[in-house]
Each structure stands twice: as structure tokens, then as C-alpha cells.
Short mmCIF file of C-alpha atoms in Angstrom, two decimals:
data_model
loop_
_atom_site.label_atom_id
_atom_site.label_comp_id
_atom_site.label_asym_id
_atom_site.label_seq_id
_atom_site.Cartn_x
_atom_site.Cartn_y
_atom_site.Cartn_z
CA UNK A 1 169.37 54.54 46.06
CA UNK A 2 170.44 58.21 44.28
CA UNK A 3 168.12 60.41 43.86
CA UNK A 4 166.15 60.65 40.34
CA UNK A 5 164.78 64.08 39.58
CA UNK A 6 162.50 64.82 37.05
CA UNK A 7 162.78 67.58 34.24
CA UNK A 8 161.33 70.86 33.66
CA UNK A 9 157.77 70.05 31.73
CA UNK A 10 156.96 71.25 28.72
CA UNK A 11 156.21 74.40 28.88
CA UNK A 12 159.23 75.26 30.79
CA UNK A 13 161.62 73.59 28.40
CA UNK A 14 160.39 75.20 25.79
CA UNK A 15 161.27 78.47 27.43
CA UNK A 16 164.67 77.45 28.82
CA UNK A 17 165.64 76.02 25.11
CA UNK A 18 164.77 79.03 23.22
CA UNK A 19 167.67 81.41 23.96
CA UNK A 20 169.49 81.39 20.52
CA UNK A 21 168.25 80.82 17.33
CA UNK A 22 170.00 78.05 14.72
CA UNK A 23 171.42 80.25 12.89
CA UNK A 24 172.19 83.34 15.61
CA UNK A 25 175.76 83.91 15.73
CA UNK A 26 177.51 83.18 19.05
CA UNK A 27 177.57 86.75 21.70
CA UNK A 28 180.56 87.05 23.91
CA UNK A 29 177.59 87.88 26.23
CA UNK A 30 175.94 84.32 25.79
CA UNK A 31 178.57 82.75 28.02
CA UNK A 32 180.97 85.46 30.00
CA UNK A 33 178.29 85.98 32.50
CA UNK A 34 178.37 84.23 35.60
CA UNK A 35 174.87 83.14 35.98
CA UNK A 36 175.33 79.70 38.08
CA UNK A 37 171.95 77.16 38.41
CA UNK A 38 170.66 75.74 41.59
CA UNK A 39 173.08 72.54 41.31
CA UNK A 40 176.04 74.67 40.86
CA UNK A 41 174.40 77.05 43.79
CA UNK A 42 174.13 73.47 45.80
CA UNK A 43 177.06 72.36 45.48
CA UNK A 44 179.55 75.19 46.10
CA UNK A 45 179.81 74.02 49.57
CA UNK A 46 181.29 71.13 48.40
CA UNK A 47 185.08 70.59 47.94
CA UNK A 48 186.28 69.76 44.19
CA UNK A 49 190.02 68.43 42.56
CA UNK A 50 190.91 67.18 46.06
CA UNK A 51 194.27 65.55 45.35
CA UNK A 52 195.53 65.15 48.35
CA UNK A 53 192.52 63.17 50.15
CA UNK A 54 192.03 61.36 46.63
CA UNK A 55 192.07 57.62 45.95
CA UNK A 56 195.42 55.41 45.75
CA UNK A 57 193.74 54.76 41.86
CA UNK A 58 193.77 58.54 41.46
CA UNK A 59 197.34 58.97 42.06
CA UNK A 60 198.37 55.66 40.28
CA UNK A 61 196.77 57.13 37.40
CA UNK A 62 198.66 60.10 37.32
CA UNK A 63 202.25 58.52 37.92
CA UNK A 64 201.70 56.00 34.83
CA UNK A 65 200.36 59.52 32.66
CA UNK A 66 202.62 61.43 33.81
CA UNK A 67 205.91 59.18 33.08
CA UNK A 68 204.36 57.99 29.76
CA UNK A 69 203.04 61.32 27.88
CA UNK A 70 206.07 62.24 26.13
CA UNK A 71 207.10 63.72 22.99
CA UNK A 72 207.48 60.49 20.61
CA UNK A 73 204.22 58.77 22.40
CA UNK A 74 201.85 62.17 20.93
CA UNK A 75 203.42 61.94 17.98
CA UNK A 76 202.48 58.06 16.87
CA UNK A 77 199.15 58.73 18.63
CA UNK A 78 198.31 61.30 16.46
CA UNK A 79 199.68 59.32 13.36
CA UNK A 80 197.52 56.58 14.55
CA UNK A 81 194.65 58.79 15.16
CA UNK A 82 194.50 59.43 11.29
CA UNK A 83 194.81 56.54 10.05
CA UNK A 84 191.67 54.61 10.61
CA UNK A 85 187.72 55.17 11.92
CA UNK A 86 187.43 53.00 14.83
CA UNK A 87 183.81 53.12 14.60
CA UNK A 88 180.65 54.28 12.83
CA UNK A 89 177.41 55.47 15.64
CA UNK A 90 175.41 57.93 16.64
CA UNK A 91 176.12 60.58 19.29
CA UNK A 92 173.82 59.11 21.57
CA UNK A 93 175.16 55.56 21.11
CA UNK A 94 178.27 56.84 22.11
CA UNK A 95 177.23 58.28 25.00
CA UNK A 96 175.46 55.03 26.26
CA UNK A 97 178.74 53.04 25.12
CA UNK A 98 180.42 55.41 27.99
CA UNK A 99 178.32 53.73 30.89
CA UNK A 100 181.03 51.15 30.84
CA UNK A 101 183.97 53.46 31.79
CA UNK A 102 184.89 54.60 35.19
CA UNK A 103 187.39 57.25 35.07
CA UNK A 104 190.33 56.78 36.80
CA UNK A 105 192.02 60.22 37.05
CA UNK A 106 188.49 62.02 38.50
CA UNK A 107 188.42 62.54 42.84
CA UNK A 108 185.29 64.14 42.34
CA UNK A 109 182.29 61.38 40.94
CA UNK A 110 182.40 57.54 40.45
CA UNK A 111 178.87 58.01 38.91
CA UNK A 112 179.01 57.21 35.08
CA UNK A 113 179.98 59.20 32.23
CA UNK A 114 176.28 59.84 30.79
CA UNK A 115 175.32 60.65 34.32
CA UNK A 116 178.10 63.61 34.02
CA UNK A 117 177.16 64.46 30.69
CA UNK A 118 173.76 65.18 31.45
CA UNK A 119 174.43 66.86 34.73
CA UNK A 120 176.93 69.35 32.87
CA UNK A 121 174.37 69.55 29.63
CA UNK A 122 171.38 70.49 31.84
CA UNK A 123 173.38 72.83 33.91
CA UNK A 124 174.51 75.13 31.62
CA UNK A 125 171.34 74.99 30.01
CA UNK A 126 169.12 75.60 32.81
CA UNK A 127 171.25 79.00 32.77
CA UNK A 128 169.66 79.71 29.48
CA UNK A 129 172.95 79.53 27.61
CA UNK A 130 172.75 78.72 23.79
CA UNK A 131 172.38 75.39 22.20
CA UNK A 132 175.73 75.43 21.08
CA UNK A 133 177.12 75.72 24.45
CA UNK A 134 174.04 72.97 25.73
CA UNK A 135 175.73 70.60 23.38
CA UNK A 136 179.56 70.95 24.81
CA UNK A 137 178.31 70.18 27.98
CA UNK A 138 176.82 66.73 26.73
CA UNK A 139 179.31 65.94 24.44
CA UNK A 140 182.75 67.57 26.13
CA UNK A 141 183.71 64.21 27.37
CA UNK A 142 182.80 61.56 24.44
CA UNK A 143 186.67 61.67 23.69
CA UNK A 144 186.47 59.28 26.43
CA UNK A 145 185.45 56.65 23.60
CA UNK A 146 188.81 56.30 23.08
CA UNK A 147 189.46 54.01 25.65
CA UNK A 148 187.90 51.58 24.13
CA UNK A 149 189.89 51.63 21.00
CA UNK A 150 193.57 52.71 20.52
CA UNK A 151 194.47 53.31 23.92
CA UNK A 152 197.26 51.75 26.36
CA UNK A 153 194.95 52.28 29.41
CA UNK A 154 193.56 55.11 30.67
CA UNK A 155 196.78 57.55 31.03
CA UNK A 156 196.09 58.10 27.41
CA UNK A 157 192.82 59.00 27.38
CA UNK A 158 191.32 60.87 30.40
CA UNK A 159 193.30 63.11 33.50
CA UNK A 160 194.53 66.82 33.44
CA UNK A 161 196.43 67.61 29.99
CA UNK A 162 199.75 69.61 29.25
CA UNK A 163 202.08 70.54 26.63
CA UNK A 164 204.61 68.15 25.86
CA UNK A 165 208.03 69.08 23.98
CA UNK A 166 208.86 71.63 26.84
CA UNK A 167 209.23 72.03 30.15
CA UNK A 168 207.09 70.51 32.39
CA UNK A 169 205.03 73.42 35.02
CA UNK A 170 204.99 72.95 38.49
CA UNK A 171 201.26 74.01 38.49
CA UNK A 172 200.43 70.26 36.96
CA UNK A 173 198.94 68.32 39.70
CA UNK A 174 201.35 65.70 41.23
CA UNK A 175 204.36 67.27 38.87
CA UNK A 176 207.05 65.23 41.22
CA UNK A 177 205.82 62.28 38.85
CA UNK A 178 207.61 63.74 35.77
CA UNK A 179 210.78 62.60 37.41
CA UNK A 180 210.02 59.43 35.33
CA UNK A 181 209.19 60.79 32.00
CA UNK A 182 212.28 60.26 29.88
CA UNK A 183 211.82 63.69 28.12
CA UNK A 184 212.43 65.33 31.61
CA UNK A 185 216.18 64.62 30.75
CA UNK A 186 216.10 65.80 27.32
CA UNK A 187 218.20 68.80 26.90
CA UNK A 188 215.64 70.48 24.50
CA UNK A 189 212.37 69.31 26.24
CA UNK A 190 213.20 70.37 29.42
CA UNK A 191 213.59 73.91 28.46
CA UNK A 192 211.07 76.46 29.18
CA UNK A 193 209.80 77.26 25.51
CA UNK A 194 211.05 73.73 24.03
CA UNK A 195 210.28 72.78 20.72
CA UNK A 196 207.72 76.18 20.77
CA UNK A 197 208.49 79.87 20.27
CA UNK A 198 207.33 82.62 22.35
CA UNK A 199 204.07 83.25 22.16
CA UNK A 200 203.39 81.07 19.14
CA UNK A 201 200.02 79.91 19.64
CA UNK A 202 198.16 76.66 21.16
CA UNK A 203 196.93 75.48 17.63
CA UNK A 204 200.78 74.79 17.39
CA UNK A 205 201.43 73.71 20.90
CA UNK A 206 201.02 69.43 20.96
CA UNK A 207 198.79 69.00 24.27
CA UNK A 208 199.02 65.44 25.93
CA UNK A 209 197.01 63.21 24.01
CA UNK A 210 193.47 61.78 25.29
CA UNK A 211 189.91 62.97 25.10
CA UNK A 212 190.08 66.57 24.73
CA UNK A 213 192.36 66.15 21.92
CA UNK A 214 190.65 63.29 20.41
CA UNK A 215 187.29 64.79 20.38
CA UNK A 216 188.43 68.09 19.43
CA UNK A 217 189.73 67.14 16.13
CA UNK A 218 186.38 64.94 15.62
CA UNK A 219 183.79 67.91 16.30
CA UNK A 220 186.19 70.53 14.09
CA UNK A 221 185.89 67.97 11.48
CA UNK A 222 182.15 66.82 11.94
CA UNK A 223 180.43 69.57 13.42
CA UNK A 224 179.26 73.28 13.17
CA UNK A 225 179.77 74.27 16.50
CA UNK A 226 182.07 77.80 16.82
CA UNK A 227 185.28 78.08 17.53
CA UNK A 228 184.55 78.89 21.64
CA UNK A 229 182.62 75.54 21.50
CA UNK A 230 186.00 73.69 20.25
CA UNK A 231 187.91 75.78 22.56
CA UNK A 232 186.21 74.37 25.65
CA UNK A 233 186.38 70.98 24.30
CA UNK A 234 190.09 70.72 23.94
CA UNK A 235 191.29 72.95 26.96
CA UNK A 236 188.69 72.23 29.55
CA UNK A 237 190.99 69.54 31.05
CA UNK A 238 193.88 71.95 30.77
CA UNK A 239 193.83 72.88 34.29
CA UNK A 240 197.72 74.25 34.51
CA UNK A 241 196.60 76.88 32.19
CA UNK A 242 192.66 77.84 32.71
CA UNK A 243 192.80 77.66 36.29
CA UNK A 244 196.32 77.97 37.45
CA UNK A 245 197.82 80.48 34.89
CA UNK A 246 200.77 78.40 33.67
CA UNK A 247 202.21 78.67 30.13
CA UNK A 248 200.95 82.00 29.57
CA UNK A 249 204.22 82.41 27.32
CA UNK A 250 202.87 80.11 24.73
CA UNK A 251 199.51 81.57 24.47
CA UNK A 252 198.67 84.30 21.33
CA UNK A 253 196.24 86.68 21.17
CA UNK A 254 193.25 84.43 19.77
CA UNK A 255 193.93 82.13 23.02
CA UNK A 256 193.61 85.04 25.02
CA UNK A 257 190.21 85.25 23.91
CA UNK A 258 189.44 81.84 24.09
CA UNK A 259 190.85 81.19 28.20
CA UNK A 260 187.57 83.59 28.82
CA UNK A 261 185.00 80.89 27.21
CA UNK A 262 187.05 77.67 28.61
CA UNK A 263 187.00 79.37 32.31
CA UNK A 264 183.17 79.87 31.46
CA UNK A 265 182.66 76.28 30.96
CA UNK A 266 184.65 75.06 33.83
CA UNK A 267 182.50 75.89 36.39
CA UNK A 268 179.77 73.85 34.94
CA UNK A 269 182.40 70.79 34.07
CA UNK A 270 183.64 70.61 37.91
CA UNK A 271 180.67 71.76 39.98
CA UNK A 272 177.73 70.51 38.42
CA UNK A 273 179.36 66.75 39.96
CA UNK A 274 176.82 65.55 42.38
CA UNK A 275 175.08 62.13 43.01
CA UNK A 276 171.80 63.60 41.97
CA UNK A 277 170.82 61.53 38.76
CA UNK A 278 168.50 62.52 35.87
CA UNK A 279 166.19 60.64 33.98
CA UNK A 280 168.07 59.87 30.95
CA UNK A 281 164.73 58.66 28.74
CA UNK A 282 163.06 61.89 30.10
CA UNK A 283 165.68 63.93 28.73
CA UNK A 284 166.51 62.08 25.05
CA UNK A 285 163.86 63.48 23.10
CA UNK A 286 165.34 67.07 23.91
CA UNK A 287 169.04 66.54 23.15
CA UNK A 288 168.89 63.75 20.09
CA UNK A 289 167.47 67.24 19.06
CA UNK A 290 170.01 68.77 20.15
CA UNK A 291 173.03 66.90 18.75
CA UNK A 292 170.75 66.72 14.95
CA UNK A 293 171.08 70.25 14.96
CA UNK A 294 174.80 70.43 15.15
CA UNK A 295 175.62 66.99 13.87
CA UNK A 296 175.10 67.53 10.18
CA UNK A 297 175.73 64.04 9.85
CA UNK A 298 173.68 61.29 12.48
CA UNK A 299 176.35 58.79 12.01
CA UNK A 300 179.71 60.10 13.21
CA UNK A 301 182.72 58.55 12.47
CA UNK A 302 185.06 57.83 15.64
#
């Protein structure tokens, strides 16, 4: 049986959850230093995004995303996206609602998605980072709902993202698989800068659609977290470009800023994995606080 560790008591919550006030206005300072907790400290001796040794489901995954994210795909999903509410619940239902999905594309965990949630959430705030930053880490991955609505399987929900429209970089992980994707043979798409311009921006570059995107677009529209907060929930699976320096030629000088907060929340995303489990009634109390502060509304729509 995994192990179950309790939380900090009272006292030491307290302390731990007091670093930024409601209304304090996010520091570049809060998150650019590289304070790691004791589960990141314990588990840097583990290997992490091990393609190569993964699972015959991990790499089945990415040959049905990677032939099937194209250019007209993106497009209707996004049409789709805004034209209906799939659902009406609170944060924390959602989360629960998440227990149910294993995700395909991940080498790392096959624990569930609340258990990640929570291990990322109580990282980064055992660092002492601010609430804002407490509440990416819990919520980063509720795109994830999506599966159980509009999607085609899980190639359109979860698994490393990328631009579409333009050529695809050999820093995606198992690229050979685009040899299937029908825009790989479109004279346009298949050029370097595509359908983009130099330099013009990722709020105009169209990322593969799935989570990030998904829940992205939900917190900008539902929440008041800052602009670093959405940052790190649309590009933290964007692993070509936070972590192996592709498409630089697309980015603008506002992305340059935001690459710093999205390679500050990786580390907690990827190495906080581990089979140690926490208490998840233990730790309610503190984040249904959490997600009422930035939440205006306690019904979200989905």
C-alpha cells in the first residue's frame, strides 16, 4: 500500500500560507528563485520524461496525436470549444471527476490526477510561493476534464503540445510520427514560420489543442489569477519550447518574460511525481479556500 503522509498542523500551515496577501501584486521574486522542497530534493535522483524506456501506450499515444493535430482539427475544436458549456461544478468536483482518468501520454506516474494535483499544489507551496502560484499547481491540469466531453480520445486532450500551421521541430518528442500528419505535406505548413510571422507572438500562435489550451481560456475567462499564472497553465506542457528552446522565432518580447515563470513551474509539474500520496480530506479545508479566493464564481462553467 503507498504511503499516506500527513500535513503540516496548524500552526505550520498557517505560516507556510501566509506569504502574499489577496490583494499583493505578483513579484518577479515570488517565483524566479529556485527554492526546491524536500519531495523535489527526494526525488532528483529519479529519472523523469523517459521516452525511450516508456510504455507501448505511451508511444501509441503519441503516433495517434501526433498524425491527428493538424491545422483544420484546432480550428473546429476551438469552434466547438465556444459553442456550448459542457458542464456546470465546482473546482473541487472537478478535480474528484479526474480520479477516473489515467493519462496516457505521462512515463512518469500512473497514480491519479488529484493525487498529482495535490503533490504539485503542496510542493510549490511548501516553498512558500504565493497563493496564486499554490492554485496553478492544483488546478494546471483540470483541462484534463475535457476528456470526458468533446474529445476523440486522449490525443486531444493530454501529451506534449506544439504549434500547428508550421513546421513541425525536431525537438518534439517522437517527431518521426509527423510523417503521418497530412499537414506535413502542405506546402505552407511545412515551412518554418507557416501561417505566423517572425516574431509575432504566442497569443497568435494556435498551440495543439487539449488541456493547456482548454483550461487556459477557462481561468482567463473565470478567474483573477495574473497573467504568469495563465502563462504556466497554457505552456507548461510545451516542452519543445520551455525546455528544449525550439520556436524561439515565434516568441515576442512579453513571451520572453513569461518562458522565465513557465520554467519556474516546471520543476514542480515534473518532479514533484512520486508514489507518496496525501490525505486529500486533510488537505480540502485549505485549498476549497484556496480556489474561493481566486474563483470569483464557486460554480465554474466547463
Amino acid at each position: 500500500m503507498q504511503e499516506r503522509i500527513k500535513i503540516l498542523d496548524s500552526e505550520e500551515k498557517k505560516a507556510e500560507s501566509s506569504n502574499t496577501s489577496d490583494n499583493e501584486t505578483p513579484s518577479p521574486a515570488d517565483w524566479k528563485d529556485n527554492t526546491h522542497t524536500q519531495i523535489i530534493k527526494a526525488s532528483e535522483s529519479r529519472q523523469y520524461r523517459q521516452y525511450e524506456l516508456a510504455f507501448d501506450r505511451v508511444k501509441l499515444f503519441y503516433k495517434e496525436q501526433h498524425q491527428k493535430q493538424t491545422v483544420a482539427y484546432n480550428i473546429q475544436a476551438r469552434i466547438n470549444f465556444k459553442s456550448k458549456i459542457r458542464d456546470r461544478m465546482t473546482v473541487w468536483e472537478a478535480l474528484m471527476k479526474l480520479n477516473k482518468l489515467l493519462d496516457e501520454s505521462d512515463p512518469d506516474t500512473e497514480l491519479s490526477q488529484i493525487d498529482h494535483s495535490l503533490q504539485t499544489a503542496e510542493a510549490i507551496r511548501k516553498d512558500g510561493k504565493p497563493r496564486w502560484f499554490q492554485l496553478v499547481g492544483l488546478i494546471h491540469d483540470l483541462g484534463k476534464l475535457l476528456y470526458f466531453y468533446d474529445s476523440q480520445g486522449q490525443w486531444d486532450v493530454v501529451g506534449d503540445t506544439f504549434p500547428v500551421g508550421c513546421k513541425f521541430s525536431k525537438k518534439i518528442i517522437y517527431h518521426e510520427y509527423f510523417r503521418d500528419n497530412p499537414d506535413s505535406k502542405n506546402p505552407l505548413y511545412r515551412t518554418k514560420y507557416g501561417i505566423y510571422t517572425p516574431h509575432c507572438g504566442l497569443d497568435n500562435v494556435m498551440l495543439s489543442w487539449g488541456h493547456d489550451e482548454y483550461m487556459y481560456h477557462l481561468a482567463k475567462e473565470q478567474t483573477t489569477l495574473p497573467p504568469e499564472g495563465l502563462a504556466m497553465i497554457r505552456y507548461h506542457s510545451f516542452y519543445p519550447w520551455h525546455s528544449e528552446g525550439a520556436y524561439k522565432y515565434l516568441m515576442d518580447e512579453k513571451d520572453k518574460e513569461l518562458l522565465e515563470c513557465v520554467q519556474a513551474f516546471n520543476p514542480y509539474d515534473l518532479y514533484s511525481k512520486s508514489d507518496i500520496r496525501y490525505d486529500i480530506e486533510e488537505l480540502k479545508p485549505y485549498y476549497l479556500e484556496l480556489i474561493d479566493e481566486f474563483f470569483p464564481n464557486k460554480i465554474v462553467e466547463f
